[in-house]
């Protein structure tokens, strides 16, 4: 039987970061980390406070939501995580928070407009807000359909999940993802700060315009383009 101690530790550390970054409160929110070779992912147990969480508490689940290892019930959002892992094969971590400003935009059913360079350093589009789920889907399999809701939003807007690693679920809150669990948490913090900055900007000037295309392209390309020059070279 495979040992999942390293995967559990990765997941645990990512979940603890959510609390340290003030992205969650009490028992809300969760991060998962995937092991695609084993066909499983690690996720926070449901309803366990971050103050009491231990690596041994982390639950290992397969892509069909069956518990492989763990004595506790996995997060209530497990089916959403597994749906995203099955649908998007290059992601290695998923994060879901209840952070204040991100949730406020989701509750307002509004995309977060791209107003400045902090936003453009990470993506070239507004942060999409998927519409609230239809009643029949809520009654069907809510957490599974939340994953479908995200996929449908990206397909309808012709967005790439590898370029836009974040979404708002209308009336619910944010989900982010990335190459690993720590990147998913990083994206959750970026999303929260972008949401806060956009909110404050609109309070100062309700008529503020979307950032000009040339600036969007410049800031995104200097960090992510083929001739990127942001940061340091690595020997990867």
mmCIF file with all atom_site columns, C-alpha atoms in Angstrom:
data_model
loop_
_atom_site.group_PDB
_atom_site.id
_atom_site.type_symbol
_atom_site.label_atom_id
_atom_site.label_alt_id
_atom_site.label_comp_id
_atom_site.label_asym_id
_atom_site.label_entity_id
_atom_site.label_seq_id
_atom_site.pdbx_PDB_ins_code
_atom_site.Cartn_x
_atom_site.Cartn_y
_atom_site.Cartn_z
_atom_site.occupancy
_atom_site.B_iso_or_equiv
_atom_site.pdbx_formal_charge
_atom_site.auth_seq_id
_atom_site.auth_comp_id
_atom_site.auth_asym_id
_atom_site.auth_atom_id
_atom_site.pdbx_PDB_model_num
ATOM 1   C CA . UNK A 1 1   ? 0.000   0.000  0.000   1.00 0.00 ? 1   UNK A CA 1
ATOM 2   C CA . UNK A 1 2   ? 1.283   3.457  -0.943  1.00 0.00 ? 2   UNK A CA 1
ATOM 3   C CA . UNK A 1 3   ? 2.418   5.830  1.786   1.00 0.00 ? 3   UNK A CA 1
ATOM 4   C CA . UNK A 1 4   ? 0.652   9.168  1.630   1.00 0.00 ? 4   UNK A CA 1
ATOM 5   C CA . UNK A 1 5   ? 2.531   10.937 4.429   1.00 0.00 ? 5   UNK A CA 1
ATOM 6   C CA . UNK A 1 6   ? 4.223   13.449 2.116   1.00 0.00 ? 6   UNK A CA 1
ATOM 7   C CA . UNK A 1 7   ? 0.928   14.224 0.365   1.00 0.00 ? 7   UNK A CA 1
ATOM 8   C CA . UNK A 1 8   ? -0.812  14.682 3.706   1.00 0.00 ? 8   UNK A CA 1
ATOM 9   C CA . UNK A 1 9   ? 1.930   17.024 4.899   1.00 0.00 ? 9   UNK A CA 1
ATOM 10  C CA . UNK A 1 10  ? 1.689   19.112 1.709   1.00 0.00 ? 10  UNK A CA 1
ATOM 11  C CA . UNK A 1 11  ? -2.064  19.388 2.129   1.00 0.00 ? 11  UNK A CA 1
ATOM 12  C CA . UNK A 1 12  ? -1.794  20.188 5.838   1.00 0.00 ? 12  UNK A CA 1
ATOM 13  C CA . UNK A 1 13  ? 0.733   22.987 5.280   1.00 0.00 ? 13  UNK A CA 1
ATOM 14  C CA . UNK A 1 14  ? -1.399  24.505 2.533   1.00 0.00 ? 14  UNK A CA 1
ATOM 15  C CA . UNK A 1 15  ? -4.481  24.509 4.746   1.00 0.00 ? 15  UNK A CA 1
ATOM 16  C CA . UNK A 1 16  ? -2.560  26.131 7.604   1.00 0.00 ? 16  UNK A CA 1
ATOM 17  C CA . UNK A 1 17  ? -1.455  28.841 5.178   1.00 0.00 ? 17  UNK A CA 1
ATOM 18  C CA . UNK A 1 18  ? -5.105  29.698 4.501   1.00 0.00 ? 18  UNK A CA 1
ATOM 19  C CA . UNK A 1 19  ? -5.521  30.671 8.142   1.00 0.00 ? 19  UNK A CA 1
ATOM 20  C CA . UNK A 1 20  ? -2.182  32.486 8.350   1.00 0.00 ? 20  UNK A CA 1
ATOM 21  C CA . UNK A 1 21  ? -3.153  34.567 5.312   1.00 0.00 ? 21  UNK A CA 1
ATOM 22  C CA . UNK A 1 22  ? -6.551  35.447 6.860   1.00 0.00 ? 22  UNK A CA 1
ATOM 23  C CA . UNK A 1 23  ? -8.451  33.736 4.063   1.00 0.00 ? 23  UNK A CA 1
ATOM 24  C CA . UNK A 1 24  ? -10.614 31.550 6.312   1.00 0.00 ? 24  UNK A CA 1
ATOM 25  C CA . UNK A 1 25  ? -12.267 31.607 9.722   1.00 0.00 ? 25  UNK A CA 1
ATOM 26  C CA . UNK A 1 26  ? -13.386 28.883 12.139  1.00 0.00 ? 26  UNK A CA 1
ATOM 27  C CA . UNK A 1 27  ? -13.713 25.693 10.049  1.00 0.00 ? 27  UNK A CA 1
ATOM 28  C CA . UNK A 1 28  ? -14.591 27.240 6.679   1.00 0.00 ? 28  UNK A CA 1
ATOM 29  C CA . UNK A 1 29  ? -12.480 26.646 3.567   1.00 0.00 ? 29  UNK A CA 1
ATOM 30  C CA . UNK A 1 30  ? -10.236 23.847 2.349   1.00 0.00 ? 30  UNK A CA 1
ATOM 31  C CA . UNK A 1 31  ? -7.241  22.986 0.182   1.00 0.00 ? 31  UNK A CA 1
ATOM 32  C CA . UNK A 1 32  ? -6.471  19.722 -1.574  1.00 0.00 ? 32  UNK A CA 1
ATOM 33  C CA . UNK A 1 33  ? -3.276  18.313 -3.097  1.00 0.00 ? 33  UNK A CA 1
ATOM 34  C CA . UNK A 1 34  ? -3.236  15.645 -5.790  1.00 0.00 ? 34  UNK A CA 1
ATOM 35  C CA . UNK A 1 35  ? -1.039  12.606 -6.508  1.00 0.00 ? 35  UNK A CA 1
ATOM 36  C CA . UNK A 1 36  ? -1.911  11.727 -10.086 1.00 0.00 ? 36  UNK A CA 1
ATOM 37  C CA . UNK A 1 37  ? 0.359   8.692  -10.216 1.00 0.00 ? 37  UNK A CA 1
ATOM 38  C CA . UNK A 1 38  ? -1.670  7.139  -7.404  1.00 0.00 ? 38  UNK A CA 1
ATOM 39  C CA . UNK A 1 39  ? -4.994  8.579  -8.614  1.00 0.00 ? 39  UNK A CA 1
ATOM 40  C CA . UNK A 1 40  ? -5.770  10.197 -5.258  1.00 0.00 ? 40  UNK A CA 1
ATOM 41  C CA . UNK A 1 41  ? -5.825  13.571 -3.545  1.00 0.00 ? 41  UNK A CA 1
ATOM 42  C CA . UNK A 1 42  ? -5.480  14.759 0.037   1.00 0.00 ? 42  UNK A CA 1
ATOM 43  C CA . UNK A 1 43  ? -8.059  17.135 1.481   1.00 0.00 ? 43  UNK A CA 1
ATOM 44  C CA . UNK A 1 44  ? -8.945  18.780 4.780   1.00 0.00 ? 44  UNK A CA 1
ATOM 45  C CA . UNK A 1 45  ? -11.478 16.898 6.922   1.00 0.00 ? 45  UNK A CA 1
ATOM 46  C CA . UNK A 1 46  ? -14.915 18.459 7.252   1.00 0.00 ? 46  UNK A CA 1
ATOM 47  C CA . UNK A 1 47  ? -15.610 20.763 10.186  1.00 0.00 ? 47  UNK A CA 1
ATOM 48  C CA . UNK A 1 48  ? -12.183 20.537 11.824  1.00 0.00 ? 48  UNK A CA 1
ATOM 49  C CA . UNK A 1 49  ? -10.768 23.852 13.039  1.00 0.00 ? 49  UNK A CA 1
ATOM 50  C CA . UNK A 1 50  ? -7.382  24.953 11.739  1.00 0.00 ? 50  UNK A CA 1
ATOM 51  C CA . UNK A 1 51  ? -6.136  25.336 15.310  1.00 0.00 ? 51  UNK A CA 1
ATOM 52  C CA . UNK A 1 52  ? -6.730  21.622 15.940  1.00 0.00 ? 52  UNK A CA 1
ATOM 53  C CA . UNK A 1 53  ? -5.812  20.288 12.501  1.00 0.00 ? 53  UNK A CA 1
ATOM 54  C CA . UNK A 1 54  ? -2.915  17.802 12.299  1.00 0.00 ? 54  UNK A CA 1
ATOM 55  C CA . UNK A 1 55  ? -1.267  16.091 9.308   1.00 0.00 ? 55  UNK A CA 1
ATOM 56  C CA . UNK A 1 56  ? -2.721  12.765 10.451  1.00 0.00 ? 56  UNK A CA 1
ATOM 57  C CA . UNK A 1 57  ? -6.228  14.226 10.157  1.00 0.00 ? 57  UNK A CA 1
ATOM 58  C CA . UNK A 1 58  ? -5.897  14.842 6.411   1.00 0.00 ? 58  UNK A CA 1
ATOM 59  C CA . UNK A 1 59  ? -8.068  12.479 4.357   1.00 0.00 ? 59  UNK A CA 1
ATOM 60  C CA . UNK A 1 60  ? -6.944  10.678 1.189   1.00 0.00 ? 60  UNK A CA 1
ATOM 61  C CA . UNK A 1 61  ? -9.687  10.315 -1.429  1.00 0.00 ? 61  UNK A CA 1
ATOM 62  C CA . UNK A 1 62  ? -9.723  8.881  -4.958  1.00 0.00 ? 62  UNK A CA 1
ATOM 63  C CA . UNK A 1 63  ? -11.166 10.658 -7.999  1.00 0.00 ? 63  UNK A CA 1
ATOM 64  C CA . UNK A 1 64  ? -14.501 8.928  -7.458  1.00 0.00 ? 64  UNK A CA 1
ATOM 65  C CA . UNK A 1 65  ? -14.732 10.402 -3.927  1.00 0.00 ? 65  UNK A CA 1
ATOM 66  C CA . UNK A 1 66  ? -14.019 7.141  -2.116  1.00 0.00 ? 66  UNK A CA 1
ATOM 67  C CA . UNK A 1 67  ? -11.971 7.486  1.074   1.00 0.00 ? 67  UNK A CA 1
ATOM 68  C CA . UNK A 1 68  ? -8.692  5.619  0.623   1.00 0.00 ? 68  UNK A CA 1
ATOM 69  C CA . UNK A 1 69  ? -7.114  6.557  3.934   1.00 0.00 ? 69  UNK A CA 1
ATOM 70  C CA . UNK A 1 70  ? -8.282  8.544  6.940   1.00 0.00 ? 70  UNK A CA 1
ATOM 71  C CA . UNK A 1 71  ? -10.511 8.219  9.969   1.00 0.00 ? 71  UNK A CA 1
ATOM 72  C CA . UNK A 1 72  ? -12.417 11.487 9.476   1.00 0.00 ? 72  UNK A CA 1
ATOM 73  C CA . UNK A 1 73  ? -15.037 12.563 6.967   1.00 0.00 ? 73  UNK A CA 1
ATOM 74  C CA . UNK A 1 74  ? -13.496 14.576 4.094   1.00 0.00 ? 74  UNK A CA 1
ATOM 75  C CA . UNK A 1 75  ? -14.498 18.144 3.287   1.00 0.00 ? 75  UNK A CA 1
ATOM 76  C CA . UNK A 1 76  ? -18.067 18.677 2.132   1.00 0.00 ? 76  UNK A CA 1
ATOM 77  C CA . UNK A 1 77  ? -16.525 20.221 -1.013  1.00 0.00 ? 77  UNK A CA 1
ATOM 78  C CA . UNK A 1 78  ? -14.659 17.032 -1.924  1.00 0.00 ? 78  UNK A CA 1
ATOM 79  C CA . UNK A 1 79  ? -16.816 16.321 -4.990  1.00 0.00 ? 79  UNK A CA 1
ATOM 80  C CA . UNK A 1 80  ? -16.026 19.760 -6.392  1.00 0.00 ? 80  UNK A CA 1
ATOM 81  C CA . UNK A 1 81  ? -12.295 19.142 -6.012  1.00 0.00 ? 81  UNK A CA 1
ATOM 82  C CA . UNK A 1 82  ? -12.481 15.705 -7.627  1.00 0.00 ? 82  UNK A CA 1
ATOM 83  C CA . UNK A 1 83  ? -14.541 17.078 -10.520 1.00 0.00 ? 83  UNK A CA 1
ATOM 84  C CA . UNK A 1 84  ? -11.868 19.692 -11.233 1.00 0.00 ? 84  UNK A CA 1
ATOM 85  C CA . UNK A 1 85  ? -9.055  17.126 -11.002 1.00 0.00 ? 85  UNK A CA 1
ATOM 86  C CA . UNK A 1 86  ? -10.840 14.837 -13.449 1.00 0.00 ? 86  UNK A CA 1
ATOM 87  C CA . UNK A 1 87  ? -11.639 17.687 -15.838 1.00 0.00 ? 87  UNK A CA 1
ATOM 88  C CA . UNK A 1 88  ? -8.335  19.573 -15.783 1.00 0.00 ? 88  UNK A CA 1
ATOM 89  C CA . UNK A 1 89  ? -5.431  17.144 -15.837 1.00 0.00 ? 89  UNK A CA 1
ATOM 90  C CA . UNK A 1 90  ? -2.582  19.628 -15.313 1.00 0.00 ? 90  UNK A CA 1
ATOM 91  C CA . UNK A 1 91  ? -3.705  21.069 -11.968 1.00 0.00 ? 91  UNK A CA 1
ATOM 92  C CA . UNK A 1 92  ? -2.116  19.783 -8.762  1.00 0.00 ? 92  UNK A CA 1
ATOM 93  C CA . UNK A 1 93  ? -3.979  21.705 -6.062  1.00 0.00 ? 93  UNK A CA 1
ATOM 94  C CA . UNK A 1 94  ? -7.378  23.310 -5.441  1.00 0.00 ? 94  UNK A CA 1
ATOM 95  C CA . UNK A 1 95  ? -8.268  25.916 -2.825  1.00 0.00 ? 95  UNK A CA 1
ATOM 96  C CA . UNK A 1 96  ? -11.663 27.135 -1.615  1.00 0.00 ? 96  UNK A CA 1
ATOM 97  C CA . UNK A 1 97  ? -11.970 30.019 0.843   1.00 0.00 ? 97  UNK A CA 1
ATOM 98  C CA . UNK A 1 98  ? -14.581 32.264 2.397   1.00 0.00 ? 98  UNK A CA 1
ATOM 99  C CA . UNK A 1 99  ? -12.385 35.362 2.233   1.00 0.00 ? 99  UNK A CA 1
ATOM 100 C CA . UNK A 1 100 ? -14.332 38.585 2.705   1.00 0.00 ? 100 UNK A CA 1
ATOM 101 C CA . UNK A 1 101 ? -13.829 40.604 -0.472  1.00 0.00 ? 101 UNK A CA 1
ATOM 102 C CA . UNK A 1 102 ? -13.841 37.636 -2.845  1.00 0.00 ? 102 UNK A CA 1
ATOM 103 C CA . UNK A 1 103 ? -17.080 36.398 -1.305  1.00 0.00 ? 103 UNK A CA 1
ATOM 104 C CA . UNK A 1 104 ? -18.571 39.913 -1.465  1.00 0.00 ? 104 UNK A CA 1
ATOM 105 C CA . UNK A 1 105 ? -18.041 40.022 -5.243  1.00 0.00 ? 105 UNK A CA 1
ATOM 106 C CA . UNK A 1 106 ? -19.506 36.510 -5.550  1.00 0.00 ? 106 UNK A CA 1
ATOM 107 C CA . UNK A 1 107 ? -22.548 37.526 -3.504  1.00 0.00 ? 107 UNK A CA 1
ATOM 108 C CA . UNK A 1 108 ? -22.959 40.617 -5.685  1.00 0.00 ? 108 UNK A CA 1
ATOM 109 C CA . UNK A 1 109 ? -22.869 38.279 -8.734  1.00 0.00 ? 109 UNK A CA 1
ATOM 110 C CA . UNK A 1 110 ? -20.193 40.438 -10.350 1.00 0.00 ? 110 UNK A CA 1
ATOM 111 C CA . UNK A 1 111 ? -16.987 39.695 -12.229 1.00 0.00 ? 111 UNK A CA 1
ATOM 112 C CA . UNK A 1 112 ? -13.975 41.454 -10.718 1.00 0.00 ? 112 UNK A CA 1
ATOM 113 C CA . UNK A 1 113 ? -12.900 43.964 -13.384 1.00 0.00 ? 113 UNK A CA 1
ATOM 114 C CA . UNK A 1 114 ? -9.257  44.243 -14.341 1.00 0.00 ? 114 UNK A CA 1
ATOM 115 C CA . UNK A 1 115 ? -8.431  47.743 -13.125 1.00 0.00 ? 115 UNK A CA 1
ATOM 116 C CA . UNK A 1 116 ? -4.701  47.693 -12.362 1.00 0.00 ? 116 UNK A CA 1
ATOM 117 C CA . UNK A 1 117 ? -1.319  46.081 -12.698 1.00 0.00 ? 117 UNK A CA 1
ATOM 118 C CA . UNK A 1 118 ? -1.608  43.763 -9.676  1.00 0.00 ? 118 UNK A CA 1
ATOM 119 C CA . UNK A 1 119 ? -4.494  42.052 -11.451 1.00 0.00 ? 119 UNK A CA 1
ATOM 120 C CA . UNK A 1 120 ? -2.696  42.096 -14.838 1.00 0.00 ? 120 UNK A CA 1
ATOM 121 C CA . UNK A 1 121 ? 0.416   40.504 -13.328 1.00 0.00 ? 121 UNK A CA 1
ATOM 122 C CA . UNK A 1 122 ? -1.657  37.350 -12.896 1.00 0.00 ? 122 UNK A CA 1
ATOM 123 C CA . UNK A 1 123 ? -4.299  37.270 -15.638 1.00 0.00 ? 123 UNK A CA 1
ATOM 124 C CA . UNK A 1 124 ? -5.453  39.313 -18.631 1.00 0.00 ? 124 UNK A CA 1
ATOM 125 C CA . UNK A 1 125 ? -9.200  39.014 -18.043 1.00 0.00 ? 125 UNK A CA 1
ATOM 126 C CA . UNK A 1 126 ? -11.714 39.981 -15.415 1.00 0.00 ? 126 UNK A CA 1
ATOM 127 C CA . UNK A 1 127 ? -12.091 37.347 -12.708 1.00 0.00 ? 127 UNK A CA 1
ATOM 128 C CA . UNK A 1 128 ? -15.219 35.488 -13.845 1.00 0.00 ? 128 UNK A CA 1
ATOM 129 C CA . UNK A 1 129 ? -18.248 35.028 -11.631 1.00 0.00 ? 129 UNK A CA 1
ATOM 130 C CA . UNK A 1 130 ? -20.323 31.973 -12.545 1.00 0.00 ? 130 UNK A CA 1
ATOM 131 C CA . UNK A 1 131 ? -24.084 32.465 -12.183 1.00 0.00 ? 131 UNK A CA 1
ATOM 132 C CA . UNK A 1 132 ? -25.858 30.862 -9.212  1.00 0.00 ? 132 UNK A CA 1
ATOM 133 C CA . UNK A 1 133 ? -26.772 27.231 -9.710  1.00 0.00 ? 133 UNK A CA 1
ATOM 134 C CA . UNK A 1 134 ? -30.215 26.320 -11.036 1.00 0.00 ? 134 UNK A CA 1
ATOM 135 C CA . UNK A 1 135 ? -32.644 24.823 -8.504  1.00 0.00 ? 135 UNK A CA 1
ATOM 136 C CA . UNK A 1 136 ? -32.803 21.403 -10.152 1.00 0.00 ? 136 UNK A CA 1
ATOM 137 C CA . UNK A 1 137 ? -29.014 21.105 -10.062 1.00 0.00 ? 137 UNK A CA 1
ATOM 138 C CA . UNK A 1 138 ? -28.874 22.125 -6.402  1.00 0.00 ? 138 UNK A CA 1
ATOM 139 C CA . UNK A 1 139 ? -31.293 19.295 -5.646  1.00 0.00 ? 139 UNK A CA 1
ATOM 140 C CA . UNK A 1 140 ? -29.385 16.812 -7.839  1.00 0.00 ? 140 UNK A CA 1
ATOM 141 C CA . UNK A 1 141 ? -25.794 16.645 -6.510  1.00 0.00 ? 141 UNK A CA 1
ATOM 142 C CA . UNK A 1 142 ? -24.788 20.074 -5.285  1.00 0.00 ? 142 UNK A CA 1
ATOM 143 C CA . UNK A 1 143 ? -21.033 19.740 -4.758  1.00 0.00 ? 143 UNK A CA 1
ATOM 144 C CA . UNK A 1 144 ? -20.545 17.717 -7.947  1.00 0.00 ? 144 UNK A CA 1
ATOM 145 C CA . UNK A 1 145 ? -22.534 20.279 -9.923  1.00 0.00 ? 145 UNK A CA 1
ATOM 146 C CA . UNK A 1 146 ? -20.447 23.105 -8.437  1.00 0.00 ? 146 UNK A CA 1
ATOM 147 C CA . UNK A 1 147 ? -17.521 21.613 -10.347 1.00 0.00 ? 147 UNK A CA 1
ATOM 148 C CA . UNK A 1 148 ? -19.659 21.465 -13.483 1.00 0.00 ? 148 UNK A CA 1
ATOM 149 C CA . UNK A 1 149 ? -20.668 25.084 -12.850 1.00 0.00 ? 149 UNK A CA 1
ATOM 150 C CA . UNK A 1 150 ? -17.007 26.123 -12.962 1.00 0.00 ? 150 UNK A CA 1
ATOM 151 C CA . UNK A 1 151 ? -16.295 24.145 -16.130 1.00 0.00 ? 151 UNK A CA 1
ATOM 152 C CA . UNK A 1 152 ? -19.401 25.546 -17.848 1.00 0.00 ? 152 UNK A CA 1
ATOM 153 C CA . UNK A 1 153 ? -18.400 29.097 -16.933 1.00 0.00 ? 153 UNK A CA 1
ATOM 154 C CA . UNK A 1 154 ? -14.945 28.673 -18.480 1.00 0.00 ? 154 UNK A CA 1
ATOM 155 C CA . UNK A 1 155 ? -16.303 27.014 -21.614 1.00 0.00 ? 155 UNK A CA 1
ATOM 156 C CA . UNK A 1 156 ? -18.995 29.638 -22.152 1.00 0.00 ? 156 UNK A CA 1
ATOM 157 C CA . UNK A 1 157 ? -16.433 32.442 -21.867 1.00 0.00 ? 157 UNK A CA 1
ATOM 158 C CA . UNK A 1 158 ? -13.708 30.632 -23.804 1.00 0.00 ? 158 UNK A CA 1
ATOM 159 C CA . UNK A 1 159 ? -11.290 30.940 -20.878 1.00 0.00 ? 159 UNK A CA 1
ATOM 160 C CA . UNK A 1 160 ? -8.238  28.760 -20.278 1.00 0.00 ? 160 UNK A CA 1
ATOM 161 C CA . UNK A 1 161 ? -7.972  27.255 -16.805 1.00 0.00 ? 161 UNK A CA 1
ATOM 162 C CA . UNK A 1 162 ? -4.178  27.356 -17.184 1.00 0.00 ? 162 UNK A CA 1
ATOM 163 C CA . UNK A 1 163 ? -4.222  31.135 -17.711 1.00 0.00 ? 163 UNK A CA 1
ATOM 164 C CA . UNK A 1 164 ? -7.105  32.014 -15.370 1.00 0.00 ? 164 UNK A CA 1
ATOM 165 C CA . UNK A 1 165 ? -6.573  30.050 -12.172 1.00 0.00 ? 165 UNK A CA 1
ATOM 166 C CA . UNK A 1 166 ? -9.480  31.494 -10.221 1.00 0.00 ? 166 UNK A CA 1
ATOM 167 C CA . UNK A 1 167 ? -13.253 31.832 -10.316 1.00 0.00 ? 167 UNK A CA 1
ATOM 168 C CA . UNK A 1 168 ? -16.130 33.124 -8.229  1.00 0.00 ? 168 UNK A CA 1
ATOM 169 C CA . UNK A 1 169 ? -19.255 31.040 -7.763  1.00 0.00 ? 169 UNK A CA 1
ATOM 170 C CA . UNK A 1 170 ? -22.280 33.319 -7.664  1.00 0.00 ? 170 UNK A CA 1
ATOM 171 C CA . UNK A 1 171 ? -23.811 33.599 -4.161  1.00 0.00 ? 171 UNK A CA 1
ATOM 172 C CA . UNK A 1 172 ? -21.114 31.269 -2.840  1.00 0.00 ? 172 UNK A CA 1
ATOM 173 C CA . UNK A 1 173 ? -17.446 32.189 -3.045  1.00 0.00 ? 173 UNK A CA 1
ATOM 174 C CA . UNK A 1 174 ? -14.046 31.631 -4.672  1.00 0.00 ? 174 UNK A CA 1
ATOM 175 C CA . UNK A 1 175 ? -12.211 28.589 -5.944  1.00 0.00 ? 175 UNK A CA 1
ATOM 176 C CA . UNK A 1 176 ? -8.611  28.720 -7.150  1.00 0.00 ? 176 UNK A CA 1
ATOM 177 C CA . UNK A 1 177 ? -6.159  26.121 -8.427  1.00 0.00 ? 177 UNK A CA 1
ATOM 178 C CA . UNK A 1 178 ? -2.581  25.734 -9.611  1.00 0.00 ? 178 UNK A CA 1
ATOM 179 C CA . UNK A 1 179 ? 0.301   23.379 -10.277 1.00 0.00 ? 179 UNK A CA 1
ATOM 180 C CA . UNK A 1 180 ? 0.328   22.357 -6.600  1.00 0.00 ? 180 UNK A CA 1
ATOM 181 C CA . UNK A 1 181 ? -1.472  23.112 -3.348  1.00 0.00 ? 181 UNK A CA 1
ATOM 182 C CA . UNK A 1 182 ? 0.776   26.023 -2.381  1.00 0.00 ? 182 UNK A CA 1
ATOM 183 C CA . UNK A 1 183 ? 0.163   27.687 -5.755  1.00 0.00 ? 183 UNK A CA 1
ATOM 184 C CA . UNK A 1 184 ? -3.574  27.282 -5.279  1.00 0.00 ? 184 UNK A CA 1
ATOM 185 C CA . UNK A 1 185 ? -3.274  29.062 -1.907  1.00 0.00 ? 185 UNK A CA 1
ATOM 186 C CA . UNK A 1 186 ? -1.118  31.781 -3.480  1.00 0.00 ? 186 UNK A CA 1
ATOM 187 C CA . UNK A 1 187 ? -3.854  32.337 -6.053  1.00 0.00 ? 187 UNK A CA 1
ATOM 188 C CA . UNK A 1 188 ? -6.463  32.546 -3.288  1.00 0.00 ? 188 UNK A CA 1
ATOM 189 C CA . UNK A 1 189 ? -4.516  35.368 -1.653  1.00 0.00 ? 189 UNK A CA 1
ATOM 190 C CA . UNK A 1 190 ? -3.995  37.147 -4.974  1.00 0.00 ? 190 UNK A CA 1
ATOM 191 C CA . UNK A 1 191 ? -7.708  36.877 -5.691  1.00 0.00 ? 191 UNK A CA 1
ATOM 192 C CA . UNK A 1 192 ? -8.620  38.313 -2.302  1.00 0.00 ? 192 UNK A CA 1
ATOM 193 C CA . UNK A 1 193 ? -6.272  41.284 -2.718  1.00 0.00 ? 193 UNK A CA 1
ATOM 194 C CA . UNK A 1 194 ? -7.438  41.964 -6.283  1.00 0.00 ? 194 UNK A CA 1
ATOM 195 C CA . UNK A 1 195 ? -11.046 41.828 -5.054  1.00 0.00 ? 195 UNK A CA 1
ATOM 196 C CA . UNK A 1 196 ? -10.246 44.276 -2.239  1.00 0.00 ? 196 UNK A CA 1
ATOM 197 C CA . UNK A 1 197 ? -8.380  46.682 -4.522  1.00 0.00 ? 197 UNK A CA 1
ATOM 198 C CA . UNK A 1 198 ? -11.178 46.673 -7.098  1.00 0.00 ? 198 UNK A CA 1
ATOM 199 C CA . UNK A 1 199 ? -13.786 47.321 -4.404  1.00 0.00 ? 199 UNK A CA 1
ATOM 200 C CA . UNK A 1 200 ? -11.834 50.261 -2.989  1.00 0.00 ? 200 UNK A CA 1
ATOM 201 C CA . UNK A 1 201 ? -11.138 51.685 -6.442  1.00 0.00 ? 201 UNK A CA 1
ATOM 202 C CA . UNK A 1 202 ? -14.838 51.690 -7.249  1.00 0.00 ? 202 UNK A CA 1
ATOM 203 C CA . UNK A 1 203 ? -15.583 53.421 -3.954  1.00 0.00 ? 203 UNK A CA 1
ATOM 204 C CA . UNK A 1 204 ? -13.126 56.188 -4.811  1.00 0.00 ? 204 UNK A CA 1
ATOM 205 C CA . UNK A 1 205 ? -14.264 56.478 -8.427  1.00 0.00 ? 205 UNK A CA 1
ATOM 206 C CA . UNK A 1 206 ? -17.432 54.589 -9.427  1.00 0.00 ? 206 UNK A CA 1
ATOM 207 C CA . UNK A 1 207 ? -16.759 55.532 -13.061 1.00 0.00 ? 207 UNK A CA 1
ATOM 208 C CA . UNK A 1 208 ? -13.246 54.064 -13.203 1.00 0.00 ? 208 UNK A CA 1
ATOM 209 C CA . UNK A 1 209 ? -12.515 52.378 -16.532 1.00 0.00 ? 209 UNK A CA 1
ATOM 210 C CA . UNK A 1 210 ? -11.054 48.955 -17.217 1.00 0.00 ? 210 UNK A CA 1
ATOM 211 C CA . UNK A 1 211 ? -7.275  49.055 -17.467 1.00 0.00 ? 211 UNK A CA 1
ATOM 212 C CA . UNK A 1 212 ? -6.024  49.852 -20.985 1.00 0.00 ? 212 UNK A CA 1
ATOM 213 C CA . UNK A 1 213 ? -5.113  46.831 -23.104 1.00 0.00 ? 213 UNK A CA 1
ATOM 214 C CA . UNK A 1 214 ? -1.501  47.892 -23.675 1.00 0.00 ? 214 UNK A CA 1
ATOM 215 C CA . UNK A 1 215 ? -0.806  47.970 -19.934 1.00 0.00 ? 215 UNK A CA 1
ATOM 216 C CA . UNK A 1 216 ? -2.570  44.646 -19.394 1.00 0.00 ? 216 UNK A CA 1
ATOM 217 C CA . UNK A 1 217 ? -0.448  42.995 -22.070 1.00 0.00 ? 217 UNK A CA 1
ATOM 218 C CA . UNK A 1 218 ? 2.784   44.571 -20.819 1.00 0.00 ? 218 UNK A CA 1
ATOM 219 C CA . UNK A 1 219 ? 2.374   43.469 -17.223 1.00 0.00 ? 219 UNK A CA 1
ATOM 220 C CA . UNK A 1 220 ? 1.193   39.968 -18.048 1.00 0.00 ? 220 UNK A CA 1
ATOM 221 C CA . UNK A 1 221 ? 3.816   39.317 -20.714 1.00 0.00 ? 221 UNK A CA 1
ATOM 222 C CA . UNK A 1 222 ? 6.758   40.590 -18.672 1.00 0.00 ? 222 UNK A CA 1
ATOM 223 C CA . UNK A 1 223 ? 5.923   37.949 -16.068 1.00 0.00 ? 223 UNK A CA 1
ATOM 224 C CA . UNK A 1 224 ? 4.452   35.109 -18.131 1.00 0.00 ? 224 UNK A CA 1
ATOM 225 C CA . UNK A 1 225 ? 5.351   35.714 -21.789 1.00 0.00 ? 225 UNK A CA 1
ATOM 226 C CA . UNK A 1 226 ? 7.997   34.008 -23.917 1.00 0.00 ? 226 UNK A CA 1
ATOM 227 C CA . UNK A 1 227 ? 10.404  36.889 -23.228 1.00 0.00 ? 227 UNK A CA 1
ATOM 228 C CA . UNK A 1 228 ? 9.470   37.331 -19.559 1.00 0.00 ? 228 UNK A CA 1
ATOM 229 C CA . UNK A 1 229 ? 12.008  39.212 -17.457 1.00 0.00 ? 229 UNK A CA 1
ATOM 230 C CA . UNK A 1 230 ? 10.268  39.375 -14.067 1.00 0.00 ? 230 UNK A CA 1
ATOM 231 C CA . UNK A 1 231 ? 12.065  37.533 -11.261 1.00 0.00 ? 231 UNK A CA 1
ATOM 232 C CA . UNK A 1 232 ? 15.211  35.410 -11.444 1.00 0.00 ? 232 UNK A CA 1
ATOM 233 C CA . UNK A 1 233 ? 16.333  32.685 -13.800 1.00 0.00 ? 233 UNK A CA 1
ATOM 234 C CA . UNK A 1 234 ? 16.280  29.161 -12.394 1.00 0.00 ? 234 UNK A CA 1
ATOM 235 C CA . UNK A 1 235 ? 18.104  25.975 -13.256 1.00 0.00 ? 235 UNK A CA 1
ATOM 236 C CA . UNK A 1 236 ? 14.943  23.843 -13.452 1.00 0.00 ? 236 UNK A CA 1
#
